[in-house]
CSV table of C-alpha atoms in Angstrom, one decimal:
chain,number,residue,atom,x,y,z
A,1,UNK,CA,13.2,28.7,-71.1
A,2,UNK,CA,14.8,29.8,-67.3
A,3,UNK,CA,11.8,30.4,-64.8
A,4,UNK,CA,12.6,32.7,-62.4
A,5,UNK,CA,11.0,31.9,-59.3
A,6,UNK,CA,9.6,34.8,-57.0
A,7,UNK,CA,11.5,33.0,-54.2
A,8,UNK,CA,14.8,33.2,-56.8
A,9,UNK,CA,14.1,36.9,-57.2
A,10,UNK,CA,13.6,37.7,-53.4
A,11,UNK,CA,16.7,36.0,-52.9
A,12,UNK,CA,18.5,38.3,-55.5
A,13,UNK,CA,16.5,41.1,-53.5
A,14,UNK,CA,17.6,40.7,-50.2
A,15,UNK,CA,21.1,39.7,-51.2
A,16,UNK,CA,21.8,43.3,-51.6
A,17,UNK,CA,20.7,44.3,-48.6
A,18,UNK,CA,22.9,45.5,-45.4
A,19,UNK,CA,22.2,45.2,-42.1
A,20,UNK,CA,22.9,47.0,-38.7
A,21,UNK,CA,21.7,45.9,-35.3
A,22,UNK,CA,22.0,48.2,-32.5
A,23,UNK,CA,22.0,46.8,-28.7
A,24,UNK,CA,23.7,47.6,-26.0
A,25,UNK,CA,24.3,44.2,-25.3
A,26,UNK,CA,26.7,42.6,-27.2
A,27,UNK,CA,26.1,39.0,-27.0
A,28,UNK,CA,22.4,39.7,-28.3
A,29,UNK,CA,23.8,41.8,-31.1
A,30,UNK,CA,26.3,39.3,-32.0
A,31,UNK,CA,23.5,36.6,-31.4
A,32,UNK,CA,21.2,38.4,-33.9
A,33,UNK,CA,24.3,38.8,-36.2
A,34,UNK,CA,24.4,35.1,-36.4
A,35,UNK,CA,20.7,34.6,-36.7
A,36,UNK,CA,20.6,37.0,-39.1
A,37,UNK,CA,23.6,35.3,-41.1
A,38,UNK,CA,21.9,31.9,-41.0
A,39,UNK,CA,19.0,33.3,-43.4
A,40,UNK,CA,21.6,34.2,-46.2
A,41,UNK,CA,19.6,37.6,-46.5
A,42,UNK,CA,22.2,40.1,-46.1
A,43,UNK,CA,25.5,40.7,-47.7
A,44,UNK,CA,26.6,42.9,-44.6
A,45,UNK,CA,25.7,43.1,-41.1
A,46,UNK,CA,27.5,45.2,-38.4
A,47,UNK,CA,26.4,45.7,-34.7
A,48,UNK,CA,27.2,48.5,-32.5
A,49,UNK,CA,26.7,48.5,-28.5
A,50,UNK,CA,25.9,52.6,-28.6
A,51,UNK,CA,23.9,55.3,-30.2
A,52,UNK,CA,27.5,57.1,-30.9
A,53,UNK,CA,29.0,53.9,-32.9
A,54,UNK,CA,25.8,53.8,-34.9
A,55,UNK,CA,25.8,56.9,-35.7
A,56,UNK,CA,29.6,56.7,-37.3
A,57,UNK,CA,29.1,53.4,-38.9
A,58,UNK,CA,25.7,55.1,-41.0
A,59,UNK,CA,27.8,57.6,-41.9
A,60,UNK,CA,30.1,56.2,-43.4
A,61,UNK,CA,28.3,53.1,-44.3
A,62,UNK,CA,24.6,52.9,-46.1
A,63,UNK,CA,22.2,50.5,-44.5
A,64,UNK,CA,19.4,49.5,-45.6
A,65,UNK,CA,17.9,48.0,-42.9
A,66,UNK,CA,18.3,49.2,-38.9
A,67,UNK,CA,17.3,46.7,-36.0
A,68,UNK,CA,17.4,49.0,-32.7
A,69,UNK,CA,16.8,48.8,-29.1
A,70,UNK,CA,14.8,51.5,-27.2
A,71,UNK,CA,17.4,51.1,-24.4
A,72,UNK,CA,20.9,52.5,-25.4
A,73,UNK,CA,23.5,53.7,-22.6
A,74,UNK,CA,24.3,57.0,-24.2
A,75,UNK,CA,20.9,57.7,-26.4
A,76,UNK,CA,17.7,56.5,-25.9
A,77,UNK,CA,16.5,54.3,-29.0
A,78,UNK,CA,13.8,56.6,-29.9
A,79,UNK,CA,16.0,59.4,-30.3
A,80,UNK,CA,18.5,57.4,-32.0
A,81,UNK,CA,15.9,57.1,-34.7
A,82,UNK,CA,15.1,60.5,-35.7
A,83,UNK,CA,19.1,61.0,-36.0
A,84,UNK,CA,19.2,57.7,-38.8
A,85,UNK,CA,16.3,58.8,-40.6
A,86,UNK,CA,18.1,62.1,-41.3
A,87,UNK,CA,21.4,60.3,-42.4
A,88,UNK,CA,19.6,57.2,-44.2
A,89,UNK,CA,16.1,58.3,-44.8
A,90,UNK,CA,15.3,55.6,-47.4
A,91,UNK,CA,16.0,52.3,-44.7
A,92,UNK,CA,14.0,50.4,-42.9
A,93,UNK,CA,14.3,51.1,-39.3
A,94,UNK,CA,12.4,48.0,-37.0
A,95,UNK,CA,12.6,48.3,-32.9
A,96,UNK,CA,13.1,45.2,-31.2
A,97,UNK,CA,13.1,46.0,-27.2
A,98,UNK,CA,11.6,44.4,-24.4
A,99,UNK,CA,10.2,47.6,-23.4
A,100,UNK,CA,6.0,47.4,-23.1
A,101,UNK,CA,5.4,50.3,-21.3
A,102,UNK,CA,2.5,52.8,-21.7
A,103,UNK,CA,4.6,55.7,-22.2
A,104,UNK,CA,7.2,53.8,-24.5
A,105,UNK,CA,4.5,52.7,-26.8
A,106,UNK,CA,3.6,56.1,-27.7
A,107,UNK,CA,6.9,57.1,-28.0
A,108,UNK,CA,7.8,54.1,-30.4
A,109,UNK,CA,4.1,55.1,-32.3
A,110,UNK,CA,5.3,58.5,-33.0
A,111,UNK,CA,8.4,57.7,-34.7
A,112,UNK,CA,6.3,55.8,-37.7
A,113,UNK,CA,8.9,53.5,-37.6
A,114,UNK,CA,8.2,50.2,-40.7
A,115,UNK,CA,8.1,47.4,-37.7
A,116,UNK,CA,8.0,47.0,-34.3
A,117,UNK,CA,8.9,43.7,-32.5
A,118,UNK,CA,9.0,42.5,-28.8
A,119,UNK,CA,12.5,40.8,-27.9
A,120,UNK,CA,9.9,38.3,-25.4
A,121,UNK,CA,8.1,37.0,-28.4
A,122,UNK,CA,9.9,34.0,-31.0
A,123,UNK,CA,12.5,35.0,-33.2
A,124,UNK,CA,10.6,34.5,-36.1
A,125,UNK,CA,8.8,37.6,-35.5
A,126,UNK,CA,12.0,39.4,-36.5
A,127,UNK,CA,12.7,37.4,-39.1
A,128,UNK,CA,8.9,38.2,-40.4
A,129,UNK,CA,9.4,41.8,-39.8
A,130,UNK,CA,12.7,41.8,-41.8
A,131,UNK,CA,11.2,40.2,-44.8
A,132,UNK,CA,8.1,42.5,-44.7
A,133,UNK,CA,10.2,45.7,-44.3
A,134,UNK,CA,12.5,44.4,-46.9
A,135,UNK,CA,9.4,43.7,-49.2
A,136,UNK,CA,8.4,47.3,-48.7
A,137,UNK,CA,5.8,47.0,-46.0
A,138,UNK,CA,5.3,47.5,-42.7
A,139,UNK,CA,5.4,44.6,-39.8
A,140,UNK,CA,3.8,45.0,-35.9
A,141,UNK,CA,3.8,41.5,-33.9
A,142,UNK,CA,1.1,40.3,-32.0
A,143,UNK,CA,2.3,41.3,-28.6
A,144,UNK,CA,3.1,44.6,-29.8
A,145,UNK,CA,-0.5,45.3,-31.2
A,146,UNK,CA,-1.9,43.5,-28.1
A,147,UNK,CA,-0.6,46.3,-25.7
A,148,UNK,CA,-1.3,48.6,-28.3
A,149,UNK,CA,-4.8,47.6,-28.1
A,150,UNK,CA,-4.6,48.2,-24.2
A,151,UNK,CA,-2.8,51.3,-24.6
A,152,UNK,CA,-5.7,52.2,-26.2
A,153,UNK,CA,-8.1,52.2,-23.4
A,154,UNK,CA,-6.5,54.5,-21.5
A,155,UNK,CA,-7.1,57.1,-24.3
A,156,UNK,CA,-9.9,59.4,-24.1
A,157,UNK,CA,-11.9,59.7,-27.4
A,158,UNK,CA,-11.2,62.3,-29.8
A,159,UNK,CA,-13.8,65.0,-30.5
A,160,UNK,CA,-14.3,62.8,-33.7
A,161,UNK,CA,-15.0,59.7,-32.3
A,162,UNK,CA,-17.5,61.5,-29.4
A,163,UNK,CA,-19.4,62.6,-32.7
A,164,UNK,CA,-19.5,59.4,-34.4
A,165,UNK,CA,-20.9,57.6,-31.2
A,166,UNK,CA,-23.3,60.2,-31.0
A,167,UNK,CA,-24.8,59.4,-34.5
A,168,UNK,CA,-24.5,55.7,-34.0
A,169,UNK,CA,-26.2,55.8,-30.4
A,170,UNK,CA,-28.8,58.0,-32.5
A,171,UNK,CA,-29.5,54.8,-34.7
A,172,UNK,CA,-27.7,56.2,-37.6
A,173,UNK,CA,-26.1,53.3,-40.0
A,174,UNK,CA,-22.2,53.3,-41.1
A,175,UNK,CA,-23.1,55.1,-44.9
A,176,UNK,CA,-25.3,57.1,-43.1
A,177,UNK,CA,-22.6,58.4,-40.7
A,178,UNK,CA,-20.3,58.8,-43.5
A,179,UNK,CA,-22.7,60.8,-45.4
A,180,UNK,CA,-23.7,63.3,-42.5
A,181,UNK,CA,-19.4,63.8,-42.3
A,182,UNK,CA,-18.3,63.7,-45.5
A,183,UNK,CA,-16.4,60.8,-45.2
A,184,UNK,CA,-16.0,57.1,-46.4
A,185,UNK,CA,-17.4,54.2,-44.8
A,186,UNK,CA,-14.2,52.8,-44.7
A,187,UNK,CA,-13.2,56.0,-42.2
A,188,UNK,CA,-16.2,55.4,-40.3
A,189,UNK,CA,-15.2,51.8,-39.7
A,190,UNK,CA,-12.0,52.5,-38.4
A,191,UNK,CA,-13.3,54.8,-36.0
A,192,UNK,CA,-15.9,52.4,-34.8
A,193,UNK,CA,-13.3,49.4,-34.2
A,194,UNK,CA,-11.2,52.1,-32.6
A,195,UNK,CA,-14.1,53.3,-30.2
A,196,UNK,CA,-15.2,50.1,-29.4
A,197,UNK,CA,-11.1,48.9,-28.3
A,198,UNK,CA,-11.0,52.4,-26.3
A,199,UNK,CA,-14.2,51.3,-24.5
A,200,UNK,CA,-13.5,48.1,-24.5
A,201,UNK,CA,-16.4,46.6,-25.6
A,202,UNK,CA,-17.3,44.4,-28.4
A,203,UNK,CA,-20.6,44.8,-29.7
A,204,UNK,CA,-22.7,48.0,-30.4
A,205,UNK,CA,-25.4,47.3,-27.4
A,206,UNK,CA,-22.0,47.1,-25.5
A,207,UNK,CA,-20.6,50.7,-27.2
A,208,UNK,CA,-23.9,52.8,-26.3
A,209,UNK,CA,-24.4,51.3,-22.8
A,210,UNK,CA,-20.7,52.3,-22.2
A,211,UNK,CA,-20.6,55.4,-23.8
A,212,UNK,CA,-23.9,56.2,-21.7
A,213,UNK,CA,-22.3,55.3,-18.5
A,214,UNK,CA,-18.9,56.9,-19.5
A,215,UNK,CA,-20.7,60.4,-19.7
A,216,UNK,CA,-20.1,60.5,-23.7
A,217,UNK,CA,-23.4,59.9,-24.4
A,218,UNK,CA,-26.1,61.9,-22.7
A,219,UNK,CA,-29.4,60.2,-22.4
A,220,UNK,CA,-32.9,62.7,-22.2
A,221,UNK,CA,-34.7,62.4,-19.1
């Protein structure tokens, strides 16, 4: 009897898959090329230094997998994005840039790309993030979701989260919450972790006292 190994079939997978890395600098793009090569999980990978040469290789070329740089000399990455997921709206599209600002988180956020990795952290990250996003799911590094998590602090809370604090600074319990908003625990939870990053706090004596002294919670006198 043959066993085929999950390993055997990820490796009949990935064997299918193409590859193209976009970086306006060509010895990283040739050195992720090689890197790339070394894993024996792509049949074909191509680079381009541009926006312009990507988007003439994806059209004439389907690729199931895009690796691209926010910083591009003739298109920013971001935009670069939106323009692949009209041609080749089935890939996996992963940004790899160096690029932790405020404004280019967001930015990056909004495009609901299937990973996000930081060129300062170990090249395994990538290589992670390409066998996640060729497994179907979606990969954020550690650095990424660390500045994500201080992005996050500089956010106001929604009207739904002021209400939720509310109810909890009330006494009200998790099912309770979720009862009172027709929602599930499970929604209430996220909201609560995501409150507590925002304030930056991290325990529930913590949340009211801050959401007192932040003016979201107003105390009877």
């Amino acid at each position: 009897m043959n066993i085929i190994t999950r390993q055997q079939k990820n490796d009949e997978h990935t064997a299918k898959a193409t590859l193209l890395i976009i970086d306006d600098h060509e010895i990283v793009a040739l050195g992720l090329k090689t890197l790339m090569g070394n894993t024996a999980a792509f049949a074909d990978i191509d680079c381009a230094t541009t926006a312009r040469q990507a988007l003439e290789l994806s059209v004439g070329h389907s690729y199931d997998v895009f690796i691209i740089d926010v910083e591009l000399p003739d298109m920013s990455g971001i935009e670069l994005v939106k323009s692949l997921k009209a041609l080749s709206p089935d890939s996996a599209f992963i940004f790899h840039t160096i690029h932790d600002e405020l404004w280019t988180l967001r930015q990056m956020v909004a495009c609901d790309v299937n990973a996000i990795v930081m060129k300062n952290e170990d090249t395994t990250e990538l290589l992670t993030a390409i066998s996640s996003v060729l497994d179907g799911n979606n990969y954020f590094s550690p650095h990424f979701r660390d500045c994500c998590e201080q992005m996050e602090r500089y956010q106001p809370l929604s009207d739904r989260e002021r209400e939720i604090l509310k109810l909890i600074a009330e006494g009200l319990m998790t099912k309770d919450i979720a009862d009172r908003l027709f929602v599930s625990p499970n929604t209430i939870e996220f909201h609560r972790k995501r409150i507590m990053r925002k304030l930056g706090v991290t325990n529930m004596a913590q949340l009211v006292k801050e959401g007192i002294a932040k003016g979201y919670i107003k105390v009877k006198r």
